[in-house]
Tab-separated table of C-alpha atoms and ligand atoms in Angstrom:
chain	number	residue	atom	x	y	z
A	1	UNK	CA	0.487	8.501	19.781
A	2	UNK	CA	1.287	12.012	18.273
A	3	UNK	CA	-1.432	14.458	17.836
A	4	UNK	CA	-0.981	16.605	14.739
A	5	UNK	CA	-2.013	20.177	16.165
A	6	UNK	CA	-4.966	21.696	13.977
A	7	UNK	CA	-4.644	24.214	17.783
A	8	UNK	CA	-3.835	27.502	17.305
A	9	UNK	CA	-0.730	27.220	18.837
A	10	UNK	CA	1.911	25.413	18.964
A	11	UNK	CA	1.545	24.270	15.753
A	12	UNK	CA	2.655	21.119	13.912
A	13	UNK	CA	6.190	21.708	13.806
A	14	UNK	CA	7.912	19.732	10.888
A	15	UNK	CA	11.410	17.105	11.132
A	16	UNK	CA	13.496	19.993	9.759
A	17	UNK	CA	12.281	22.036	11.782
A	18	UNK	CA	13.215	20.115	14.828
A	19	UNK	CA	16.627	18.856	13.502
A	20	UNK	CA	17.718	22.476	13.108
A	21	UNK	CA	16.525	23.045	16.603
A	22	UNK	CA	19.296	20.189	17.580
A	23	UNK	CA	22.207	22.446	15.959
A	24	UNK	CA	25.446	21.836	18.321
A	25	UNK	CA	25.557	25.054	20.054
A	26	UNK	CA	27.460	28.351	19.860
A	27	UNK	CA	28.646	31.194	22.058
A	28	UNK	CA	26.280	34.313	21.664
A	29	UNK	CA	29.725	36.213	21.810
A	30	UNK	CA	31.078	34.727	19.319
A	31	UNK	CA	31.595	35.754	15.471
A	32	UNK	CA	29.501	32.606	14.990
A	33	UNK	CA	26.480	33.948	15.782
A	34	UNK	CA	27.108	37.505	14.743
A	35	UNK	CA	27.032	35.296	11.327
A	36	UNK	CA	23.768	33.563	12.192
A	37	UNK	CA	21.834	37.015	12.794
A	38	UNK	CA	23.118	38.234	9.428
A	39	UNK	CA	21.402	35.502	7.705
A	40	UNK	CA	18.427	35.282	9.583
A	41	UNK	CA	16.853	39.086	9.988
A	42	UNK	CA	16.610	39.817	6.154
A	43	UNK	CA	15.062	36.554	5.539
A	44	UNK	CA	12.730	38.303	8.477
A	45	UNK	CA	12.548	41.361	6.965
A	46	UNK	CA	11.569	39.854	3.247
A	47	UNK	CA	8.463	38.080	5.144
A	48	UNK	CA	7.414	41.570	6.636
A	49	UNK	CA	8.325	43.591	3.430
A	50	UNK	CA	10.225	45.685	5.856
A	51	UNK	CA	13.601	47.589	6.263
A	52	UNK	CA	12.593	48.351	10.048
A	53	UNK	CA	14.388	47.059	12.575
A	54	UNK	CA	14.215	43.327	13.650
A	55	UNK	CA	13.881	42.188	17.458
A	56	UNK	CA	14.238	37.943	18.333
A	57	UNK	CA	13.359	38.059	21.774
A	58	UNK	CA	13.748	34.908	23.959
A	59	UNK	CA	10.153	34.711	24.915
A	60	UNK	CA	6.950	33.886	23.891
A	61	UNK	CA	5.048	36.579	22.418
A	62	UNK	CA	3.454	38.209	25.349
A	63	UNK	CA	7.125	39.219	26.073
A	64	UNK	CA	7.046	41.825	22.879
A	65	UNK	CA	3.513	42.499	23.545
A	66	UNK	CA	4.597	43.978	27.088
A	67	UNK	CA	7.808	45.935	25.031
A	68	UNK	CA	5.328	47.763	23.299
A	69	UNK	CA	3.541	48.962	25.653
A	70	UNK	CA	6.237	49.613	28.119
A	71	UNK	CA	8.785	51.472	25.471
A	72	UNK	CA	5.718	53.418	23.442
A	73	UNK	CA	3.523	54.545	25.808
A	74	UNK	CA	3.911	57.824	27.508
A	75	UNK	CA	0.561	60.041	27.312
A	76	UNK	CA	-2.296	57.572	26.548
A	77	UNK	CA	-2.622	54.241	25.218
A	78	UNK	CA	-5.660	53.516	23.193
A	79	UNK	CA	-6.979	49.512	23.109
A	80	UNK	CA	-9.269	47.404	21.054
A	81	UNK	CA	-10.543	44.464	22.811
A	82	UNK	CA	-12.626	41.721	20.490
A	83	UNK	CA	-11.606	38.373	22.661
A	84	UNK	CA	-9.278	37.460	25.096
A	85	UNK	CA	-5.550	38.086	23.732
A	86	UNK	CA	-6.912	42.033	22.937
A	87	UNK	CA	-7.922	42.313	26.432
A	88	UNK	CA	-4.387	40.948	27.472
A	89	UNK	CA	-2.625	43.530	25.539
A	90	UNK	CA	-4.916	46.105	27.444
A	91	UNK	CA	-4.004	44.337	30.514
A	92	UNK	CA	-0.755	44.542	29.691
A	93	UNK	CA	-1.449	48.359	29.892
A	94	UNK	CA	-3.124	48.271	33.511
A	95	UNK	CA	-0.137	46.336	34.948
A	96	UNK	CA	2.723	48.357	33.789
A	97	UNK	CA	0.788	51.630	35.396
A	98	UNK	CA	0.256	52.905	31.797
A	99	UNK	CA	-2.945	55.254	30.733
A	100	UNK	CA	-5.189	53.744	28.627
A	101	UNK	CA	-8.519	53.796	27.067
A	102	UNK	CA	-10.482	50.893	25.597
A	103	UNK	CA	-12.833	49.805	22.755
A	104	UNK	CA	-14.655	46.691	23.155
A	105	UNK	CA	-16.791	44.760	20.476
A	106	UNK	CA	-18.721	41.723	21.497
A	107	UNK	CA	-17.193	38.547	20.922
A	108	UNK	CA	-17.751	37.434	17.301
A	109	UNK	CA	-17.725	40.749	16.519
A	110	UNK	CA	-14.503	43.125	15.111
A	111	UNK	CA	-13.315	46.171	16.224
A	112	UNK	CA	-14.176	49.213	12.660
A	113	UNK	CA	-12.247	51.755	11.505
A	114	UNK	CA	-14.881	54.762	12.763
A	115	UNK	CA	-14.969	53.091	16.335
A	116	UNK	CA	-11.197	54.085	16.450
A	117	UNK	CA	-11.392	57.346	14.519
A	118	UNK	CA	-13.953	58.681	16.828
A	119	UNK	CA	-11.756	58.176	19.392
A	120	UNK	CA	-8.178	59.111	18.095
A	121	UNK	CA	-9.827	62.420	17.237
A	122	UNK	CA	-9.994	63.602	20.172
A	123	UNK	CA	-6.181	63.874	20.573
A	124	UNK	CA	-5.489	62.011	23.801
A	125	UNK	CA	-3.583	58.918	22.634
A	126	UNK	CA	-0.056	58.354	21.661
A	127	UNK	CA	-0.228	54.865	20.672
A	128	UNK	CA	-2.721	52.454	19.143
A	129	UNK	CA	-2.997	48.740	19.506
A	130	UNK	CA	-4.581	46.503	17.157
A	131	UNK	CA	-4.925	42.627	17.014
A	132	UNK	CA	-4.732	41.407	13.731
A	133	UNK	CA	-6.102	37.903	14.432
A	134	UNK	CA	-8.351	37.169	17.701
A	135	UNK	CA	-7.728	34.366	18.168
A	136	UNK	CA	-9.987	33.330	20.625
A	137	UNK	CA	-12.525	34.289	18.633
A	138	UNK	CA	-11.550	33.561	15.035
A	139	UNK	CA	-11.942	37.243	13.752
A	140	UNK	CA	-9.274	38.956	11.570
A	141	UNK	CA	-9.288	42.328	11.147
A	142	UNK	CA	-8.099	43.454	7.452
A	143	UNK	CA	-5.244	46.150	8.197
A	144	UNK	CA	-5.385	48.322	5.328
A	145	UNK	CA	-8.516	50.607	6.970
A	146	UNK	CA	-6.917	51.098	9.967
A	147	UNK	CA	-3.301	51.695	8.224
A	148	UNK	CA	-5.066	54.088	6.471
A	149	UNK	CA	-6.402	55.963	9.403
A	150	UNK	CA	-3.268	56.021	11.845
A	151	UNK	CA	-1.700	58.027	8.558
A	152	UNK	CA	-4.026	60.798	9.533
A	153	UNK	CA	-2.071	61.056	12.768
A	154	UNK	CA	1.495	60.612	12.622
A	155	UNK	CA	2.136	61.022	16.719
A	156	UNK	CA	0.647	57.813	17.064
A	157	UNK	CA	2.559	54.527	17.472
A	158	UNK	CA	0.675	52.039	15.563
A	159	UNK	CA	0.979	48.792	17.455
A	160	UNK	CA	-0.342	45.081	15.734
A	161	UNK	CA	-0.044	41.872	17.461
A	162	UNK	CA	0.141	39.031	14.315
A	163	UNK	CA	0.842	36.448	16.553
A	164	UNK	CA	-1.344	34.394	14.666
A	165	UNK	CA	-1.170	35.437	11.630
A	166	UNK	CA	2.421	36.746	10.804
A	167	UNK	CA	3.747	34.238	8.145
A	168	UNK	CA	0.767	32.924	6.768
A	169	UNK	CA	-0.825	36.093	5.812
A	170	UNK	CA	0.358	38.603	4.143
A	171	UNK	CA	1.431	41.938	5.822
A	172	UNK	CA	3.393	44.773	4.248
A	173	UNK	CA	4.535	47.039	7.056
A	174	UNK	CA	6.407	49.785	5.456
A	175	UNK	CA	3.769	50.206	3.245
A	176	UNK	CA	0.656	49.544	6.026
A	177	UNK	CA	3.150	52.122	8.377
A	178	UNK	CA	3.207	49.264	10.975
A	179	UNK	CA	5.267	50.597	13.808
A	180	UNK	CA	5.416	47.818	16.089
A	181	UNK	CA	4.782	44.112	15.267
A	182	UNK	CA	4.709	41.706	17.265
A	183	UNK	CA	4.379	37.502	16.669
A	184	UNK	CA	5.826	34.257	18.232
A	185	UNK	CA	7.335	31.042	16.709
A	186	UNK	CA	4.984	28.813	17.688
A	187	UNK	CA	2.193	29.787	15.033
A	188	UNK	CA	2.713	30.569	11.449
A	189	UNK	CA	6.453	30.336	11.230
A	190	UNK	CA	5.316	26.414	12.630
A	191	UNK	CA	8.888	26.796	15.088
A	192	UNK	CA	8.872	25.349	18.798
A	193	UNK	CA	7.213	28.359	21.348
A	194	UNK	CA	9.964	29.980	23.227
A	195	UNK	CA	10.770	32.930	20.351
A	196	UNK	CA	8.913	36.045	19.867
A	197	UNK	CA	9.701	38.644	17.155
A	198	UNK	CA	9.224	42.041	16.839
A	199	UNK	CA	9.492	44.314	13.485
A	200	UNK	CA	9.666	47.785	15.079
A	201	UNK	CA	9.796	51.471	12.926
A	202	UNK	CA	12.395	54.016	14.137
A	203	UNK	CA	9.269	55.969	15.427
A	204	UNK	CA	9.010	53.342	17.615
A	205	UNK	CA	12.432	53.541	18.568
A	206	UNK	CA	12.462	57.705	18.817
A	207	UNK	CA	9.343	57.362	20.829
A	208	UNK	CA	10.927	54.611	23.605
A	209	UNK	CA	14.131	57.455	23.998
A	210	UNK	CA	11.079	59.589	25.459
A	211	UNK	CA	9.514	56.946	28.042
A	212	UNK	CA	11.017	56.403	31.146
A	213	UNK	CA	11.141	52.964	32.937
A	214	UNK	CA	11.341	50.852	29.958
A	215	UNK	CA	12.856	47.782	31.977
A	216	UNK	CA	15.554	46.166	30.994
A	217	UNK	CA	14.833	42.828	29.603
A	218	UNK	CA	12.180	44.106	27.164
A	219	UNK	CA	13.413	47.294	26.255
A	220	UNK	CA	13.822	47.666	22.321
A	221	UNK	CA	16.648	50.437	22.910
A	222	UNK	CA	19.200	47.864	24.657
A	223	UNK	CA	18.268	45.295	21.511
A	224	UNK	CA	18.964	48.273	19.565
A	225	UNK	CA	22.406	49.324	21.212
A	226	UNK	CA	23.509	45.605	20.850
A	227	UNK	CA	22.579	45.306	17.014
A	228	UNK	CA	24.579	48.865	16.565
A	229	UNK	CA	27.100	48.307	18.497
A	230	UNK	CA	28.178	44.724	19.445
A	231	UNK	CA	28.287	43.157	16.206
A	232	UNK	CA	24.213	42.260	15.843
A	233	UNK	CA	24.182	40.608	19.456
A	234	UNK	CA	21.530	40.742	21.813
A	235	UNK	CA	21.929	42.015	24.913
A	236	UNK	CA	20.845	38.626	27.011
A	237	UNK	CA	21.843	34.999	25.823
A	238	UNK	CA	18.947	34.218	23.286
A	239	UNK	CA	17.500	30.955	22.506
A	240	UNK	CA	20.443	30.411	19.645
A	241	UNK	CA	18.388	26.769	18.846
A	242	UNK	CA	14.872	29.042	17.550
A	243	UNK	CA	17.387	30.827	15.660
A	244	UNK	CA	18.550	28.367	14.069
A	245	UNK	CA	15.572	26.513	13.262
A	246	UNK	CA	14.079	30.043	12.125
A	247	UNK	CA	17.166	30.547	9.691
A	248	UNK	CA	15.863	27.019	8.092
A	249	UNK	CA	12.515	27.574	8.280
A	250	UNK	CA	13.006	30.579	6.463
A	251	UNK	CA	14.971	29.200	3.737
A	252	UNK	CA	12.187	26.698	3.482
A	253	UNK	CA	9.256	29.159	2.858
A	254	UNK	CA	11.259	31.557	0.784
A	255	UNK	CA	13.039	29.435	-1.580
A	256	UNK	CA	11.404	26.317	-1.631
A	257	UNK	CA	7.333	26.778	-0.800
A	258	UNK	CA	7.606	30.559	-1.840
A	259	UNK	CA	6.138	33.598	0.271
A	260	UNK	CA	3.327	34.376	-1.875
A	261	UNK	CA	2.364	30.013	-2.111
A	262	UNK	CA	2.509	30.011	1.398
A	263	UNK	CA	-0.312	33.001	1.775
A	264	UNK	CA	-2.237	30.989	-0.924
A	265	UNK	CA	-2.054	27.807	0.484
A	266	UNK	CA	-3.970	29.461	3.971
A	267	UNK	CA	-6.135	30.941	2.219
A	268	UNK	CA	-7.018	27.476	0.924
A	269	UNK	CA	-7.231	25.767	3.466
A	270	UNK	CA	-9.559	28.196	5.340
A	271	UNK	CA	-11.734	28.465	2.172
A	272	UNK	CA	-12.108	24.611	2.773
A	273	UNK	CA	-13.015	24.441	6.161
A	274	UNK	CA	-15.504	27.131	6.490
A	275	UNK	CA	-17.330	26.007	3.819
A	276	UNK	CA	-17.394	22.791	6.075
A	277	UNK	CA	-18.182	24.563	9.001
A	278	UNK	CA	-21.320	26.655	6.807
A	279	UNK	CA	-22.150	22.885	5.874
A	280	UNK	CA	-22.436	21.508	9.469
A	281	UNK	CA	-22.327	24.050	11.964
A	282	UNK	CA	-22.499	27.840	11.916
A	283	UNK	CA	-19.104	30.305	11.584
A	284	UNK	CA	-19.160	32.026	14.766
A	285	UNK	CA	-17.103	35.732	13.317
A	286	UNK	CA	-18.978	38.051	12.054
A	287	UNK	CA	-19.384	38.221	7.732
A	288	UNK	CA	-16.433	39.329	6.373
A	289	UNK	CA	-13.873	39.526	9.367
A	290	UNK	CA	-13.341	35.406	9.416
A	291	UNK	CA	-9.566	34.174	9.919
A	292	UNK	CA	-7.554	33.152	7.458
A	293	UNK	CA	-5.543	31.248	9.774
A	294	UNK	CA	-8.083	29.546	12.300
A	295	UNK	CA	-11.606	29.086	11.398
A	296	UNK	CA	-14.164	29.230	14.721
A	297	UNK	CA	-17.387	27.446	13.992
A	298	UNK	CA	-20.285	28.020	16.727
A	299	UNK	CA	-21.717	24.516	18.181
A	300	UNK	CA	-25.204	24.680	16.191
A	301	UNK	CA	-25.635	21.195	17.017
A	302	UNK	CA	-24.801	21.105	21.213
A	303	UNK	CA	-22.646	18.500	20.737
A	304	UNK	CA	-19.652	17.855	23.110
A	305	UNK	CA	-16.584	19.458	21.688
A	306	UNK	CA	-14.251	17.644	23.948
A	307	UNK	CA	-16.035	14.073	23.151
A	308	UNK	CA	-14.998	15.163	19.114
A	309	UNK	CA	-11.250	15.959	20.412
A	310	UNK	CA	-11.305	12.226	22.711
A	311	UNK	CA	-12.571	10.848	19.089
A	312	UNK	CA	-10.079	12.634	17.213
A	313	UNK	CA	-6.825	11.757	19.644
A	314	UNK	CA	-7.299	8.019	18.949
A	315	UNK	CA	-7.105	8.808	15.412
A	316	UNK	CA	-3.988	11.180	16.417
A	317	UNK	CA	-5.356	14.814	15.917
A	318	UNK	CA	-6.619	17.524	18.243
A	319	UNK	CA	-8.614	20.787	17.394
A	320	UNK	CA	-9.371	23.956	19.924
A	321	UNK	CA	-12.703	24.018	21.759
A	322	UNK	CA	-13.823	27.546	22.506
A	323	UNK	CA	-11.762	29.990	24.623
A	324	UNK	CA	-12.731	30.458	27.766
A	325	UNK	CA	-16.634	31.251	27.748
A	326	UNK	CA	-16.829	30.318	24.389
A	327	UNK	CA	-15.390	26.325	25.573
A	328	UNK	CA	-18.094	23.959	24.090
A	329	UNK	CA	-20.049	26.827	22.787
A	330	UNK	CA	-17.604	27.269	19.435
A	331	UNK	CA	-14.839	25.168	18.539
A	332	UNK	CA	-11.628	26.089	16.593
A	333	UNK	CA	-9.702	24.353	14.011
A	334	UNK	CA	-6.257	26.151	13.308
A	335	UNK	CA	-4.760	25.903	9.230
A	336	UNK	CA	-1.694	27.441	10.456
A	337	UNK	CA	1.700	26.712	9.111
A	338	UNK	CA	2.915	23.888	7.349
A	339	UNK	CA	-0.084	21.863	7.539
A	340	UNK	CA	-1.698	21.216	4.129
A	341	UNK	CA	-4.656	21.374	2.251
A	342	UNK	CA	-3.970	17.237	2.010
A	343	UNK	CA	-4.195	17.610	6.233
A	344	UNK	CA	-7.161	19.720	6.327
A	345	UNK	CA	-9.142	16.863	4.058
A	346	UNK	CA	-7.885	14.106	6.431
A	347	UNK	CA	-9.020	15.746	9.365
A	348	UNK	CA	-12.406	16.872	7.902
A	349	UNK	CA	-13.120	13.296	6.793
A	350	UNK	CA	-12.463	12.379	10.839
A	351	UNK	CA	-14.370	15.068	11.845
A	352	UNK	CA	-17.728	13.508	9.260
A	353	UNK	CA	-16.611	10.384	10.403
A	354	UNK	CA	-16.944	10.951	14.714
A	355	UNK	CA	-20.312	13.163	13.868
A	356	UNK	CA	-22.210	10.679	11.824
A	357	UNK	CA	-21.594	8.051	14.927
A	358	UNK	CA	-22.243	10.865	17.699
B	401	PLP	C1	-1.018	32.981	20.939
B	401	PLP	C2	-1.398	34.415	20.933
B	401	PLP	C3	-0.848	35.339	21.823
B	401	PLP	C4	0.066	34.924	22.932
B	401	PLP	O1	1.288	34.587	22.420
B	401	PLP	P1	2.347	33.822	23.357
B	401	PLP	O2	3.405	33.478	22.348
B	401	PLP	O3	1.639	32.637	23.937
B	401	PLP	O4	2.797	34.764	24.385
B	401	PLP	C5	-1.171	36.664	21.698
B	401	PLP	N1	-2.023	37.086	20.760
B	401	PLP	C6	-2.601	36.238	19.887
B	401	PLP	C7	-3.543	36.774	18.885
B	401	PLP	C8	-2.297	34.879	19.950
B	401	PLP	O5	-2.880	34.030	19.092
């Protein structure tokens, strides 16, 4: 039986989803899909509220995690780690070589603006990395603060992994001066993993002309030469299927759902399951910094997490137990991408169901 993911990540990916994803396939040479990128990267750009420059990268998102830090860093990177994905992007740093400071909040906790002012003041770092959504730990971090503090210091590259987030929250990044975004298909957008996408500033771009070693398979400069000069290409063969099923998906939440419905309907459906959580169990992120995409709840009760998710599977439906430490401590429950607020009552009435007979 099929398990409908409530995991954050993959997520539930829809029939037209996966019939795009079965497109017959073209050359990445051809005028064909010189035509296909034209469709596809302002339909990006309208979800990002962005005229910056669009990277699809034929990886997961870790891919365009690593091209940030290997085409923006030259003097000093500066890292906030809240969970395990943060302290991957800061590990990131370490393994390419790079400089790098960090700022680490408990888990549970988020990362606040003065921790990072305190620090950018003193004039060592040339780049900044935020994640938006932690989420092995559930905590979202509003962007607006810290958009408004990076504009105090216009050297810096302001880096944000949305992974999970991008696509069912909202995030303006010409106006938040978001120079390098990163997310993957396999959250939000509700695509098949194997696609990450980048929305990255020309200060970005100006600033990776100044690094040396950028690699070649990540580096934003040769997707930048290809898109200026061979006719929107990219400069390795690119997983033309994601592309497709992107250009669908996107037609889907623009036109027919609606951007603005879409960030409504998460907020809904996270509204609804933490006040089920608050009910039953405890909400394991600190007041005020909880997800809008993936609500953590902290095992109050001791009860075995992975008995709920052997419950759940006959009844075809698996949630996250904690991340790493936090496994059968916390639990997760993702409301991420086209799942619905008609979903999120089915699988709470499970979830009441399995309890009352545990
Ligand atoms: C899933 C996730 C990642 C890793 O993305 P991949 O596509 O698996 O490489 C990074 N950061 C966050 C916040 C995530 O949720």
């Amino acid at each position: 039986m099929h398990k409908k993911l409530f995991i954050p990540g993959p997520t539930e990916v829809f029939p037209h989803v996966l019939e795009a994803m079965a497109t017959p396939m073209i050359g990445h040479r051809m005028k064909e899909f010189t035509a296909l990128m034209d469709e596809v990267v302002p339909k990006v750009q309208k979800v990002f509220y962005t005229n910056n420059f669009i990277i699809l990268s034929t990886s997961s998102g870790t891919g365009m995690m690593e091209a940030a830090v290997r085409c923006c860093v030259n003097k000093k990177a500066l890292h906030t780690v809240c969970g395990a994905f943060s302290k991957r992007w800061a590990e990131i740093s370490k393994s390419n070589g790079k400089e790098y400071d960090v700022i680490e909040v408990p888990l549970g906790k988020a990362i606040k603006p003065e921790m990072v002012e305190e620090k950018l003041k003193t004039g060592q770092y040339d780049t900044f990395f935020l994640t938006h959504n932690e989420s092995a730990t559930g905590v979202m971090h509003p962007l607006e603060p810290f958009a408004d503090l990076l504009k105090k210091y216009p050297d810096i590259v302001f880096c944000v992994d949305a992974v999970s987030s991008a696509a069912g929250v909202k995030i303006e990044v010409d106006k938040l001066g978001i120079d390098f975004l990163v997310t993957s298909s396999q959250k939000c957008f509700a695509l098949p993993p194997g696609l990450a996408i980048a929305v990255v500033s020309d200060k970005a771009l100006k600033r990776a002309e100044t690094v040396k070693n950028r690699g070649y398979y990540f580096d934003i400069l040769q997707f930048k030469k290809y898109w200026d000069t061979k006719n929107h290409q990219t400069h390795t063969t690119p997983t033309i299927s994601h592309i497709y099923a992107l250009n669908k998906q996107l037609d889907k939440i623009l036109n027919e759902e609606g951007l603005e419905n879409r960030f409504k309907r998460h907020i809904e459906m996270a509204n609804f399951v933490r006040k089920w959580v608050k009910e039953n169990f405890k909400m394991f992120p600190e007041e005020g910094y909880e997800s809008i995409t993936l609500t953590t709840g902290e095992n109050t009760r001791g009860i075995s997490i992975a008995k709920v998710n052997e419950e759940l599977a006959k009844r075809g439906a698996a949630i996250a137990n904690g991340y790493g430490d936090l496994k059968e401590k916390t639990f997760r429950i993702a409301h991420m991408g086209d799942l619905t607020m008609n979903d999120m009552k089915w699988l709470i009435e499970q979830l009441d169901d399995i309890l009352k007979k545990m």
